[in-house]
mmCIF file of C-alpha atoms in Angstrom:
data_model
loop_
_atom_site.group_PDB
_atom_site.id
_atom_site.type_symbol
_atom_site.label_atom_id
_atom_site.label_comp_id
_atom_site.label_asym_id
_atom_site.label_seq_id
_atom_site.Cartn_x
_atom_site.Cartn_y
_atom_site.Cartn_z
ATOM 1 C CA MET L 218 -23.136 110.100 -131.294
ATOM 2 C CA MET L 219 -25.691 112.475 -130.123
ATOM 3 C CA LYS L 220 -23.693 113.540 -127.543
ATOM 4 C CA ASN L 221 -20.981 114.767 -129.894
ATOM 5 C CA LYS L 222 -23.478 116.206 -132.000
ATOM 6 C CA LYS L 223 -25.346 118.483 -129.346
ATOM 7 C CA THR L 224 -21.449 119.251 -128.068
ATOM 8 C CA TYR L 225 -20.479 120.177 -131.743
ATOM 9 C CA LEU L 226 -23.798 122.453 -132.239
ATOM 10 C CA LEU L 227 -23.113 124.278 -129.261
ATOM 11 C CA THR L 228 -19.437 125.056 -129.663
ATOM 12 C CA MET L 229 -20.208 125.861 -133.445
ATOM 13 C CA ILE L 230 -22.840 128.296 -132.076
ATOM 14 C CA VAL L 231 -20.394 130.109 -129.461
ATOM 15 C CA THR L 232 -17.744 130.022 -132.479
ATOM 16 C CA CYS L 233 -20.022 132.209 -134.343
ATOM 17 C CA LEU L 234 -20.936 134.299 -131.783
ATOM 18 C CA VAL L 235 -17.397 135.115 -131.067
ATOM 19 C CA ILE L 236 -16.306 135.916 -134.493
ATOM 20 C CA GLY L 237 -19.731 137.895 -134.716
ATOM 21 C CA PHE L 238 -18.753 140.146 -131.572
ATOM 22 C CA ALA L 239 -15.092 140.747 -133.019
ATOM 23 C CA SER L 240 -16.549 141.822 -136.053
ATOM 24 C CA TYR L 241 -18.655 144.129 -134.422
ATOM 25 C CA PHE L 242 -16.161 145.832 -132.912
ATOM 26 C CA ALA L 243 -14.062 145.903 -135.904
ATOM 27 C CA TRP L 244 -16.344 148.135 -137.343
ATOM 28 C CA LYS L 245 -15.795 151.082 -134.818
ATOM 29 C CA ILE L 246 -14.063 153.177 -136.913
ATOM 30 C CA GLU L 247 -14.913 156.805 -137.968
ATOM 31 C CA PHE L 248 -14.448 155.802 -141.624
ATOM 32 C CA PHE L 249 -17.876 154.229 -141.491
ATOM 33 C CA GLU L 250 -19.794 156.205 -138.905
ATOM 34 C CA TYR L 251 -23.558 156.835 -139.844
ATOM 35 C CA THR L 252 -22.849 160.222 -138.048
ATOM 36 C CA SER L 253 -20.754 160.977 -141.266
ATOM 37 C CA GLY L 254 -23.447 160.434 -143.576
ATOM 38 C CA LEU L 255 -23.702 158.429 -146.639
ATOM 39 C CA GLU L 256 -20.874 158.899 -148.903
ATOM 40 C CA ASN L 257 -20.963 158.037 -152.755
ATOM 41 C CA ILE L 258 -17.610 156.820 -153.957
ATOM 42 C CA THR L 259 -16.599 158.475 -157.507
ATOM 43 C CA GLY L 260 -12.761 158.315 -157.225
ATOM 44 C CA GLY L 261 -11.898 155.386 -159.573
ATOM 45 C CA PRO L 262 -11.424 151.950 -158.434
ATOM 46 C CA ILE L 263 -9.240 152.362 -155.463
ATOM 47 C CA SER L 264 -12.319 154.175 -153.694
ATOM 48 C CA TYR L 265 -14.617 151.533 -155.090
ATOM 49 C CA ILE L 266 -12.406 148.811 -153.259
ATOM 50 C CA ILE L 267 -12.673 150.838 -150.349
ATOM 51 C CA ALA L 268 -16.327 150.946 -150.292
ATOM 52 C CA LEU L 269 -15.995 147.333 -150.587
ATOM 53 C CA LEU L 270 -13.643 147.072 -147.374
ATOM 54 C CA PRO L 271 -16.618 146.213 -145.179
ATOM 55 C CA PHE L 272 -17.871 143.160 -147.356
ATOM 56 C CA LEU L 273 -14.023 141.715 -147.644
ATOM 57 C CA VAL L 274 -13.829 141.698 -144.091
ATOM 58 C CA ILE L 275 -16.984 140.037 -143.295
ATOM 59 C CA SER L 276 -16.070 137.712 -145.992
ATOM 60 C CA ILE L 277 -12.886 137.024 -144.430
ATOM 61 C CA LEU L 278 -14.480 136.538 -140.738
ATOM 62 C CA SER L 279 -17.004 134.619 -142.391
ATOM 63 C CA ALA L 280 -14.625 131.970 -143.944
ATOM 64 C CA ALA L 281 -12.396 132.053 -140.827
ATOM 65 C CA GLY L 282 -15.455 131.259 -138.897
ATOM 66 C CA ILE L 283 -16.265 128.727 -141.271
ATOM 67 C CA THR L 284 -12.942 127.047 -141.208
ATOM 68 C CA LEU L 285 -12.958 127.056 -137.307
ATOM 69 C CA CYS L 286 -16.316 125.188 -137.521
ATOM 70 C CA ILE L 287 -15.161 122.440 -139.659
ATOM 71 C CA TYR L 288 -11.830 122.007 -137.342
ATOM 72 C CA ILE L 289 -14.172 121.470 -134.816
ATOM 73 C CA ARG L 290 -16.766 119.350 -136.292
ATOM 74 C CA LYS L 291 -13.479 116.880 -137.087
ATOM 75 C CA TYR L 292 -12.147 117.097 -133.743
ATOM 76 C CA TYR L 293 -15.573 115.666 -132.755
ATOM 77 C CA ILE L 294 -16.253 113.234 -134.985
ATOM 78 C CA LYS L 295 -12.910 111.506 -134.437
ATOM 79 C CA LYS L 296 -14.089 110.525 -131.432
ATOM 80 C CA ASP L 297 -17.079 108.279 -132.874
ATOM 81 C CA TYR L 298 -16.221 106.488 -135.674
ATOM 82 C CA VAL L 299 -20.103 105.415 -136.730
ATOM 83 C CA ALA L 300 -20.547 109.299 -136.812
ATOM 84 C CA GLY L 301 -17.496 109.870 -138.979
ATOM 85 C CA LYS L 302 -18.291 107.339 -141.569
ATOM 86 C CA PHE L 303 -22.029 108.666 -141.614
ATOM 87 C CA CYS L 304 -20.902 112.269 -142.148
ATOM 88 C CA GLU L 305 -18.320 111.039 -144.805
ATOM 89 C CA GLU L 306 -21.210 109.594 -146.756
ATOM 90 C CA ARG L 307 -23.735 112.450 -146.436
ATOM 91 C CA ALA L 308 -21.074 114.780 -147.311
ATOM 92 C CA GLY L 309 -20.338 112.707 -150.716
ATOM 93 C CA ARG L 310 -16.651 112.748 -149.741
ATOM 94 C CA ARG L 311 -15.725 109.344 -151.491
ATOM 95 C CA THR L 312 -17.524 110.168 -154.726
ATOM 96 C CA GLY L 313 -17.496 114.347 -154.906
ATOM 97 C CA ARG L 314 -20.952 114.038 -155.622
ATOM 98 C CA ARG L 315 -23.870 115.924 -154.533
ATOM 99 C CA ILE L 316 -26.654 114.170 -152.373
ATOM 100 C CA GLY L 317 -29.881 113.671 -154.936
ATOM 101 C CA GLY L 318 -29.837 112.681 -158.165
ATOM 102 C CA ARG L 319 -31.416 115.362 -160.640
ATOM 103 C CA GLN L 320 -29.050 117.736 -162.122
ATOM 104 C CA ALA L 321 -29.849 121.557 -162.696
ATOM 105 C CA ASP L 322 -32.910 121.833 -165.067
ATOM 106 C CA LYS L 323 -34.362 125.049 -166.711
ATOM 107 C CA PHE L 324 -36.220 125.873 -163.598
ATOM 108 C CA THR L 325 -33.323 126.347 -162.014
ATOM 109 C CA LEU L 326 -31.352 128.176 -164.297
ATOM 110 C CA ILE L 327 -33.935 130.487 -164.608
ATOM 111 C CA ARG L 328 -34.156 130.956 -161.054
ATOM 112 C CA TRP L 329 -30.388 131.646 -160.843
ATOM 113 C CA VAL L 330 -30.534 134.109 -163.753
ATOM 114 C CA SER L 331 -33.684 135.918 -162.020
ATOM 115 C CA MET L 332 -31.557 136.245 -158.694
ATOM 116 C CA ILE L 333 -28.365 136.981 -160.512
ATOM 117 C CA SER L 334 -29.889 140.172 -162.657
ATOM 118 C CA SER L 335 -32.267 141.100 -159.922
ATOM 119 C CA THR L 336 -29.722 141.823 -157.667
ATOM 120 C CA ILE L 337 -27.693 143.861 -160.219
ATOM 121 C CA LEU L 338 -30.585 145.780 -161.003
ATOM 122 C CA LEU L 339 -31.579 146.685 -157.578
ATOM 123 C CA ILE L 340 -27.782 147.588 -156.800
ATOM 124 C CA PHE L 341 -27.211 149.364 -160.199
ATOM 125 C CA GLY L 342 -30.362 149.751 -161.771
ATOM 126 C CA ALA L 343 -31.216 153.823 -161.530
ATOM 127 C CA ARG L 344 -27.060 154.718 -162.745
ATOM 128 C CA MET L 345 -27.922 152.088 -165.493
ATOM 129 C CA PHE L 346 -31.051 153.573 -166.792
ATOM 130 C CA GLY L 347 -30.623 156.734 -165.327
ATOM 131 C CA THR L 348 -33.671 157.807 -163.787
ATOM 132 C CA TRP L 349 -35.005 156.549 -160.152
ATOM 133 C CA PHE L 350 -38.658 155.436 -159.842
ATOM 134 C CA SER L 351 -39.599 156.769 -156.198
ATOM 135 C CA SER L 352 -43.166 155.265 -157.240
ATOM 136 C CA ILE L 353 -42.014 151.399 -157.443
ATOM 137 C CA ASP L 354 -41.621 150.164 -154.099
ATOM 138 C CA LEU L 355 -39.975 146.645 -153.896
ATOM 139 C CA PRO L 356 -40.718 145.529 -150.099
ATOM 140 C CA VAL L 357 -37.095 144.600 -149.267
ATOM 141 C CA LEU L 358 -33.392 145.172 -150.658
ATOM 142 C CA SER L 359 -33.787 147.996 -153.137
ATOM 143 C CA CYS L 360 -31.833 149.313 -150.154
ATOM 144 C CA ALA L 361 -33.013 153.154 -149.328
ATOM 145 C CA ILE L 362 -29.335 153.435 -148.080
ATOM 146 C CA ASP L 363 -28.107 152.528 -151.505
ATOM 147 C CA GLY L 364 -28.570 155.503 -154.025
ATOM 148 C CA GLU L 365 -28.048 153.920 -156.959
ATOM 149 C CA GLN L 366 -31.334 150.972 -156.914
ATOM 150 C CA LEU L 367 -33.925 150.952 -159.166
ATOM 151 C CA GLY L 368 -36.860 151.338 -156.758
ATOM 152 C CA GLU L 369 -37.230 152.827 -153.207
ATOM 153 C CA SER L 370 -37.487 150.270 -150.701
ATOM 154 C CA GLY L 371 -40.389 149.508 -148.905
ATOM 155 C CA CYS L 372 -39.005 148.213 -145.457
ATOM 156 C CA TYR L 373 -37.068 151.460 -145.034
ATOM 157 C CA TYR L 374 -40.328 153.518 -144.830
ATOM 158 C CA LEU L 375 -42.137 150.748 -143.053
ATOM 159 C CA THR L 376 -39.512 151.008 -140.175
ATOM 160 C CA HIS L 377 -39.082 154.757 -140.477
ATOM 161 C CA LEU L 378 -42.867 155.819 -140.295
ATOM 162 C CA SER L 379 -42.306 159.126 -139.676
ATOM 163 C CA ASP L 380 -40.250 159.601 -142.816
ATOM 164 C CA LEU L 381 -43.124 158.152 -144.888
ATOM 165 C CA PHE L 382 -45.807 160.597 -143.419
ATOM 166 C CA THR L 383 -43.538 163.724 -144.360
ATOM 167 C CA LEU L 384 -44.063 162.507 -148.149
ATOM 168 C CA PRO L 385 -46.815 164.308 -149.927
ATOM 169 C CA TRP L 386 -50.138 162.271 -150.027
ATOM 170 C CA LYS L 387 -50.135 160.827 -153.639
ATOM 171 C CA GLU L 388 -46.711 159.658 -152.894
ATOM 172 C CA ILE L 389 -47.838 158.007 -149.631
ATOM 173 C CA ILE L 390 -50.909 156.750 -151.667
ATOM 174 C CA MET L 391 -48.535 155.161 -154.381
ATOM 175 C CA PHE L 392 -46.199 153.736 -151.782
ATOM 176 C CA LEU L 393 -48.878 151.565 -150.292
ATOM 177 C CA LEU L 394 -50.286 150.655 -153.409
ATOM 178 C CA SER L 395 -47.460 149.613 -155.271
ATOM 179 C CA LEU L 396 -46.186 147.549 -151.961
ATOM 180 C CA PHE L 397 -49.257 145.998 -151.433
ATOM 181 C CA GLY L 398 -49.775 145.031 -155.210
ATOM 182 C CA PHE L 399 -46.229 143.741 -155.105
ATOM 183 C CA LEU L 400 -46.999 141.803 -152.325
ATOM 184 C CA LEU L 401 -50.477 140.311 -153.180
ATOM 185 C CA LEU L 402 -48.923 139.517 -157.072
ATOM 186 C CA PHE L 403 -45.821 137.824 -156.049
ATOM 187 C CA GLY L 404 -45.532 137.146 -152.110
ATOM 188 C CA ARG L 405 -42.585 135.038 -150.972
ATOM 189 C CA ILE L 406 -41.641 134.342 -154.626
ATOM 190 C CA PHE L 407 -39.595 137.492 -154.275
ATOM 191 C CA CYS L 408 -37.424 135.528 -151.325
ATOM 192 C CA GLY L 409 -36.675 132.704 -154.064
ATOM 193 C CA PHE L 410 -36.137 134.679 -157.551
ATOM 194 C CA VAL L 411 -35.201 138.175 -156.593
ATOM 195 C CA CYS L 412 -33.645 138.831 -153.102
ATOM 196 C CA PRO L 413 -29.758 139.317 -153.284
ATOM 197 C CA MET L 414 -29.713 137.685 -149.641
ATOM 198 C CA GLY L 415 -31.119 134.571 -151.260
ATOM 199 C CA LEU L 416 -28.370 135.007 -154.171
ATOM 200 C CA LEU L 417 -25.797 135.323 -151.653
ATOM 201 C CA GLN L 418 -26.797 132.292 -149.560
ATOM 202 C CA ASP L 419 -27.527 130.014 -152.308
ATOM 203 C CA ILE L 420 -23.534 131.163 -153.463
ATOM 204 C CA VAL L 421 -22.368 130.183 -150.205
ATOM 205 C CA HIS L 422 -24.309 126.803 -150.138
ATOM 206 C CA SER L 423 -23.187 125.956 -153.666
ATOM 207 C CA ILE L 424 -19.365 126.506 -152.591
ATOM 208 C CA ARG L 425 -20.110 123.949 -149.315
ATOM 209 C CA GLN L 426 -21.385 121.458 -151.905
ATOM 210 C CA GLY L 427 -18.616 121.819 -154.391
ATOM 211 C CA LEU L 428 -16.097 121.346 -151.517
ATOM 212 C CA GLY L 429 -17.903 118.143 -150.608
ATOM 213 C CA ILE L 430 -18.349 119.291 -146.767
ATOM 214 C CA GLU L 431 -21.247 118.083 -144.802
ATOM 215 C CA GLY L 432 -23.935 120.665 -144.012
ATOM 216 C CA ILE L 433 -26.156 120.716 -140.989
ATOM 217 C CA SER L 434 -29.574 118.614 -141.388
ATOM 218 C CA LEU L 435 -31.779 120.485 -139.178
ATOM 219 C CA ASN L 436 -34.695 117.985 -137.986
ATOM 220 C CA GLU L 437 -38.143 119.109 -136.808
ATOM 221 C CA LYS L 438 -36.927 119.973 -132.695
ATOM 222 C CA LEU L 439 -34.021 122.515 -134.438
ATOM 223 C CA TYR L 440 -36.512 124.076 -136.720
ATOM 224 C CA GLN L 441 -38.584 124.904 -133.912
ATOM 225 C CA GLY L 442 -35.587 126.192 -131.929
ATOM 226 C CA LEU L 443 -35.566 128.801 -134.603
ATOM 227 C CA LYS L 444 -39.030 129.877 -134.339
ATOM 228 C CA PRO L 445 -38.385 132.214 -131.314
ATOM 229 C CA VAL L 446 -35.486 133.755 -133.272
ATOM 230 C CA LYS L 447 -37.811 134.371 -135.863
ATOM 231 C CA TRP L 448 -40.305 135.873 -133.475
ATOM 232 C CA PHE L 449 -38.125 138.105 -131.920
ATOM 233 C CA LEU L 450 -37.007 139.854 -135.210
ATOM 234 C CA VAL L 451 -40.395 140.388 -136.344
ATOM 235 C CA ILE L 452 -41.083 141.736 -133.222
ATOM 236 C CA VAL L 453 -38.138 144.062 -132.870
ATOM 237 C CA PHE L 454 -38.794 145.066 -136.914
ATOM 238 C CA LEU L 455 -42.901 145.912 -135.619
ATOM 239 C CA CYS L 456 -41.799 147.784 -132.670
ATOM 240 C CA LEU L 457 -39.071 149.785 -134.644
ATOM 241 C CA CYS L 458 -41.820 150.885 -137.341
ATOM 242 C CA PHE L 459 -43.593 152.381 -134.130
ATOM 243 C CA VAL L 460 -41.032 154.180 -131.876
ATOM 244 C CA GLY L 461 -39.060 155.656 -134.501
ATOM 245 C CA GLY L 462 -35.920 153.406 -134.339
ATOM 246 C CA ASN L 463 -34.000 152.097 -137.284
ATOM 247 C CA PHE L 464 -34.314 148.453 -138.343
ATOM 248 C CA CYS L 465 -31.345 149.133 -140.683
ATOM 249 C CA ASN L 466 -28.442 149.010 -138.165
ATOM 250 C CA PHE L 467 -29.708 145.517 -137.661
ATOM 251 C CA CYS L 468 -29.741 144.513 -141.380
ATOM 252 C CA PRO L 469 -27.263 142.246 -142.790
ATOM 253 C CA ALA L 470 -28.438 143.643 -146.502
ATOM 254 C CA VAL L 471 -26.555 147.011 -145.318
ATOM 255 C CA SER L 472 -23.290 145.276 -145.668
ATOM 256 C CA LEU L 473 -24.082 143.818 -148.922
ATOM 257 C CA THR L 474 -25.791 146.364 -151.362
ATOM 258 C CA PRO L 475 -24.739 149.602 -150.512
ATOM 259 C CA ALA L 476 -21.170 148.024 -150.633
ATOM 260 C CA PHE L 477 -21.302 147.337 -153.832
ATOM 261 C CA ALA L 478 -22.831 150.047 -155.215
ATOM 262 C CA GLY L 479 -19.780 151.846 -153.843
ATOM 263 C CA PHE L 480 -21.292 153.580 -150.605
ATOM 264 C CA LYS L 481 -19.594 153.822 -147.448
ATOM 265 C CA VAL L 482 -21.695 152.982 -144.427
ATOM 266 C CA SER L 483 -21.728 152.102 -140.860
ATOM 267 C CA LEU L 484 -21.714 148.382 -139.921
ATOM 268 C CA PHE L 485 -22.213 147.535 -136.177
ATOM 269 C CA VAL L 486 -24.882 145.453 -135.715
ATOM 270 C CA SER L 487 -25.572 144.778 -139.303
ATOM 271 C CA GLY L 488 -21.768 143.644 -139.594
ATOM 272 C CA PHE L 489 -22.344 140.953 -136.697
ATOM 273 C CA ILE L 490 -25.574 139.649 -138.240
ATOM 274 C CA MET L 491 -24.179 139.330 -141.833
ATOM 275 C CA VAL L 492 -21.079 137.018 -140.310
ATOM 276 C CA MET L 493 -23.509 134.650 -138.726
ATOM 277 C CA VAL L 494 -25.434 134.782 -141.737
ATOM 278 C CA ILE L 495 -22.730 133.727 -143.894
ATOM 279 C CA VAL L 496 -21.571 130.894 -141.777
ATOM 280 C CA GLY L 497 -25.083 129.375 -140.746
ATOM 281 C CA SER L 498 -26.060 129.693 -144.316
ATOM 282 C CA PHE L 499 -22.702 127.651 -145.302
ATOM 283 C CA PHE L 500 -23.821 125.014 -143.197
ATOM 284 C CA LYS L 501 -27.569 125.117 -143.292
ATOM 285 C CA ARG L 502 -29.032 126.382 -146.752
ATOM 286 C CA ARG L 503 -31.468 129.489 -146.605
ATOM 287 C CA PHE L 504 -30.272 129.737 -142.785
ATOM 288 C CA TRP L 505 -31.407 133.717 -143.003
ATOM 289 C CA CYS L 506 -34.499 133.057 -144.662
ATOM 290 C CA THR L 507 -35.905 130.729 -142.065
ATOM 291 C CA ILE L 508 -35.717 133.832 -139.509
ATOM 292 C CA CYS L 509 -36.032 136.504 -142.131
ATOM 293 C CA PRO L 510 -38.512 139.151 -140.387
ATOM 294 C CA MET L 511 -39.557 140.624 -143.574
ATOM 295 C CA GLY L 512 -39.514 137.238 -145.176
ATOM 296 C CA TYR L 513 -42.339 136.004 -142.816
ATOM 297 C CA LEU L 514 -44.198 139.087 -143.081
ATOM 298 C CA MET L 515 -44.492 138.748 -147.068
ATOM 299 C CA GLY L 516 -45.529 135.378 -146.629
ATOM 300 C CA LEU L 517 -48.515 135.971 -144.833
ATOM 301 C CA VAL L 518 -50.446 136.959 -147.814
ATOM 302 C CA TYR L 519 -49.846 133.585 -148.950
ATOM 303 C CA LYS L 520 -53.476 132.541 -149.219
ATOM 304 C CA ILE L 521 -54.353 135.004 -152.133
ATOM 305 C CA THR L 522 -51.251 134.873 -153.943
ATOM 306 C CA PRO L 523 -51.568 133.418 -157.644
ATOM 307 C CA PHE L 524 -48.442 131.459 -157.398
ATOM 308 C CA ARG L 525 -49.082 127.970 -155.807
ATOM 309 C CA LEU L 526 -47.470 125.148 -154.607
ATOM 310 C CA LYS L 527 -49.722 121.920 -155.269
ATOM 311 C CA LYS L 528 -49.691 118.029 -154.247
ATOM 312 C CA ASP L 529 -51.029 115.390 -155.757
ATOM 313 C CA CYS L 530 -51.855 113.107 -152.510
ATOM 314 C CA GLN L 531 -52.570 109.874 -154.527
ATOM 315 C CA SER L 532 -48.975 109.916 -156.749
ATOM 316 C CA CYS L 533 -47.039 110.816 -153.664
ATOM 317 C CA THR L 534 -45.245 107.415 -152.477
ATOM 318 C CA GLU L 535 -44.189 109.022 -149.149
ATOM 319 C CA CYS L 536 -40.509 109.097 -149.564
ATOM 320 C CA GLY L 537 -39.727 112.175 -147.730
ATOM 321 C CA ALA L 538 -37.418 113.651 -150.498
ATOM 322 C CA CYS L 539 -39.230 117.103 -150.960
ATOM 323 C CA TYR L 540 -38.946 117.557 -147.070
ATOM 324 C CA GLU L 541 -35.101 116.605 -147.323
ATOM 325 C CA ALA L 542 -34.778 118.903 -149.918
ATOM 326 C CA CYS L 543 -36.843 121.827 -148.999
ATOM 327 C CA PRO L 544 -34.378 124.774 -147.385
ATOM 328 C CA MET L 545 -37.447 126.316 -145.343
ATOM 329 C CA GLY L 546 -37.878 122.561 -143.893
ATOM 330 C CA ILE L 547 -41.681 122.607 -144.429
ATOM 331 C CA LYS L 548 -42.605 119.373 -143.550
ATOM 332 C CA SER L 549 -46.145 119.599 -144.395
ATOM 333 C CA ILE L 550 -45.301 118.989 -147.924
ATOM 334 C CA TYR L 551 -44.364 115.612 -146.866
ATOM 335 C CA THR L 552 -47.117 114.959 -144.304
ATOM 336 C CA GLU L 553 -50.385 116.312 -146.155
ATOM 337 C CA ARG L 554 -52.480 113.579 -147.467
ATOM 338 C CA GLU L 555 -55.832 115.483 -147.933
ATOM 339 C CA ASN L 556 -55.318 118.881 -149.463
ATOM 340 C CA GLU L 557 -54.010 119.540 -152.654
ATOM 341 C CA ASP L 558 -52.365 123.046 -151.753
ATOM 342 C CA VAL L 559 -49.715 122.985 -149.874
ATOM 343 C CA THR L 560 -48.702 126.149 -150.205
ATOM 344 C CA THR L 561 -47.601 127.964 -146.865
ATOM 345 C CA THR L 562 -46.231 130.862 -145.063
ATOM 346 C CA ASP L 563 -42.718 129.856 -144.828
ATOM 347 C CA CYS L 564 -42.449 128.688 -148.765
ATOM 348 C CA ILE L 565 -40.047 130.757 -151.065
ATOM 349 C CA MET L 566 -40.892 128.771 -154.184
ATOM 350 C CA CYS L 567 -37.860 127.844 -155.055
ATOM 351 C CA GLY L 568 -38.670 124.662 -156.457
ATOM 352 C CA GLU L 569 -36.325 122.258 -154.611
ATOM 353 C CA CYS L 570 -38.925 120.041 -153.601
ATOM 354 C CA ILE L 571 -40.504 119.542 -157.138
ATOM 355 C CA LYS L 572 -36.678 119.245 -158.274
ATOM 356 C CA LYS L 573 -36.034 115.943 -156.089
ATOM 357 C CA CYS L 574 -39.465 114.526 -156.375
ATOM 358 C CA PRO L 575 -39.382 111.244 -158.336
ATOM 359 C CA GLU L 576 -43.001 110.762 -158.837
ATOM 360 C CA ASN L 577 -44.949 112.081 -161.902
ATOM 361 C CA ASN L 578 -46.871 115.418 -161.152
ATOM 362 C CA ALA L 579 -46.730 114.584 -157.583
ATOM 363 C CA LEU L 580 -45.584 118.128 -156.932
ATOM 364 C CA SER L 581 -46.135 121.144 -158.885
ATOM 365 C CA LEU L 582 -45.824 125.095 -158.912
ATOM 366 C CA LYS L 583 -48.398 126.651 -160.559
ATOM 367 C CA PHE L 584 -49.358 130.509 -161.539
ATOM 368 C CA ALA L 585 -53.260 131.062 -161.512
ATOM 369 C CA GLY L 586 -53.543 127.687 -162.235
ATOM 370 C CA LYS L 587 -51.023 127.171 -164.887
ATOM 371 C CA ASP L 588 -48.262 124.352 -164.606
ATOM 372 C CA LEU L 589 -44.838 126.161 -164.394
ATOM 373 C CA TYR L 590 -42.790 123.409 -163.055
ATOM 374 C CA LYS L 591 -43.760 119.961 -162.129
ATOM 375 C CA ALA L 592 -42.339 116.473 -160.957
ATOM 376 C CA SER L 593 -40.916 114.326 -162.924
ATOM 377 C CA ARG L 594 -39.842 110.488 -162.745
ATOM 378 C CA LYS L 595 -38.303 110.548 -166.120
ATOM 379 C CA SER L 596 -35.837 113.861 -165.338
ATOM 380 C CA PHE L 597 -35.040 112.608 -161.960
ATOM 381 C CA MET L 598 -33.502 109.333 -163.231
ATOM 382 C CA PHE L 599 -32.135 110.702 -166.699
ATOM 383 C CA GLY L 600 -30.067 113.092 -163.917
ATOM 384 C CA TYR L 601 -29.183 110.611 -161.761
ATOM 385 C CA LYS L 602 -27.509 108.154 -164.236
ATOM 386 C CA GLU L 603 -25.985 111.201 -165.553
ATOM 387 C CA MET L 604 -24.202 112.235 -162.368
ATOM 388 C CA GLU L 605 -23.497 108.406 -161.821
ATOM 389 C CA LYS L 606 -21.534 108.072 -165.349
ATOM 390 C CA LYS L 607 -19.592 111.113 -164.423
ATOM 391 C CA ASN L 608 -18.736 109.700 -161.213
ATOM 392 C CA GLU L 609 -17.543 106.590 -162.588
ATOM 393 C CA HIS L 610 -15.058 108.410 -164.958
ATOM 394 C CA LYS L 611 -13.810 110.259 -161.988
#
């Protein structure tokens, strides 16, 4: 079983790389060259669809990659009966159910509404409100390449320091104050409630669950294996800050927000990375978030942000449901036995660990000491029973 699993993982990685490189060369069309400049599409729905062409091609390549990975996996698990039964149960194919017992609650619905509305505002905000708030600098994905966003992009100026210091000093000061103020107040909750890339990954994850396809459960070793990738991207990001490079060439968001706003942009490396992100996020929830350099840098201020993830170690029964549910693979939520505060650099405050926790108040999300969301045995069991009833009627 282990041999087949390792072979499958290796084959899937190679497949994703091949598809990614195919997408890389697909963008070598003069129509999408950076040198031709950013072009706003105003010619009606046909022109807008043309502007969406890069994202549509990425979606098709990603779907092809996902399908190929699924068929490759089926080929390998056919050779191992035990592995096949295990995958069938984990995917919930017999009953069509999701793994876990609790239904979507108010917190989850609020998070989805927040992500959807934030994505719309970040892409179409300036057009909707008829203004450009140049002094409101969000850390990521109010993409500077997208001329329709509500606020300017902090990550653009951080990777283009030469452009930053051409601004008047008042604007530079406002940029720094608004950026660091935003980070200190919210930290990585931005990733769980605002980021359009997070929304895309959650949609892809929901599609996989709806289809009853098994994902990949990463263990501690695999999470450790992703750390060098994350650190490599962090180093690249920081180096580009000082050498005048363009991180936008590597940012997968460039193929998302500008396209939906109706802007033609070049998608060389970023298109390749976006295919990898979609395929990876289909099998592993929030795959990009585990290696995102901007997300990690935002998380460095977690010790002083007012949003905290708290644990009542006395109420914890060590069931491990929180660790299994966490899309970021934060093991300390499960293993911590002394400290009440279990907030970490990687925590995106998505609340999945709280949602799957069956013990009253064992886990809770707080803002400045006040409860926003906490674990409840009653809610957990109610959701489980309702789900079982639906499965019986199917």
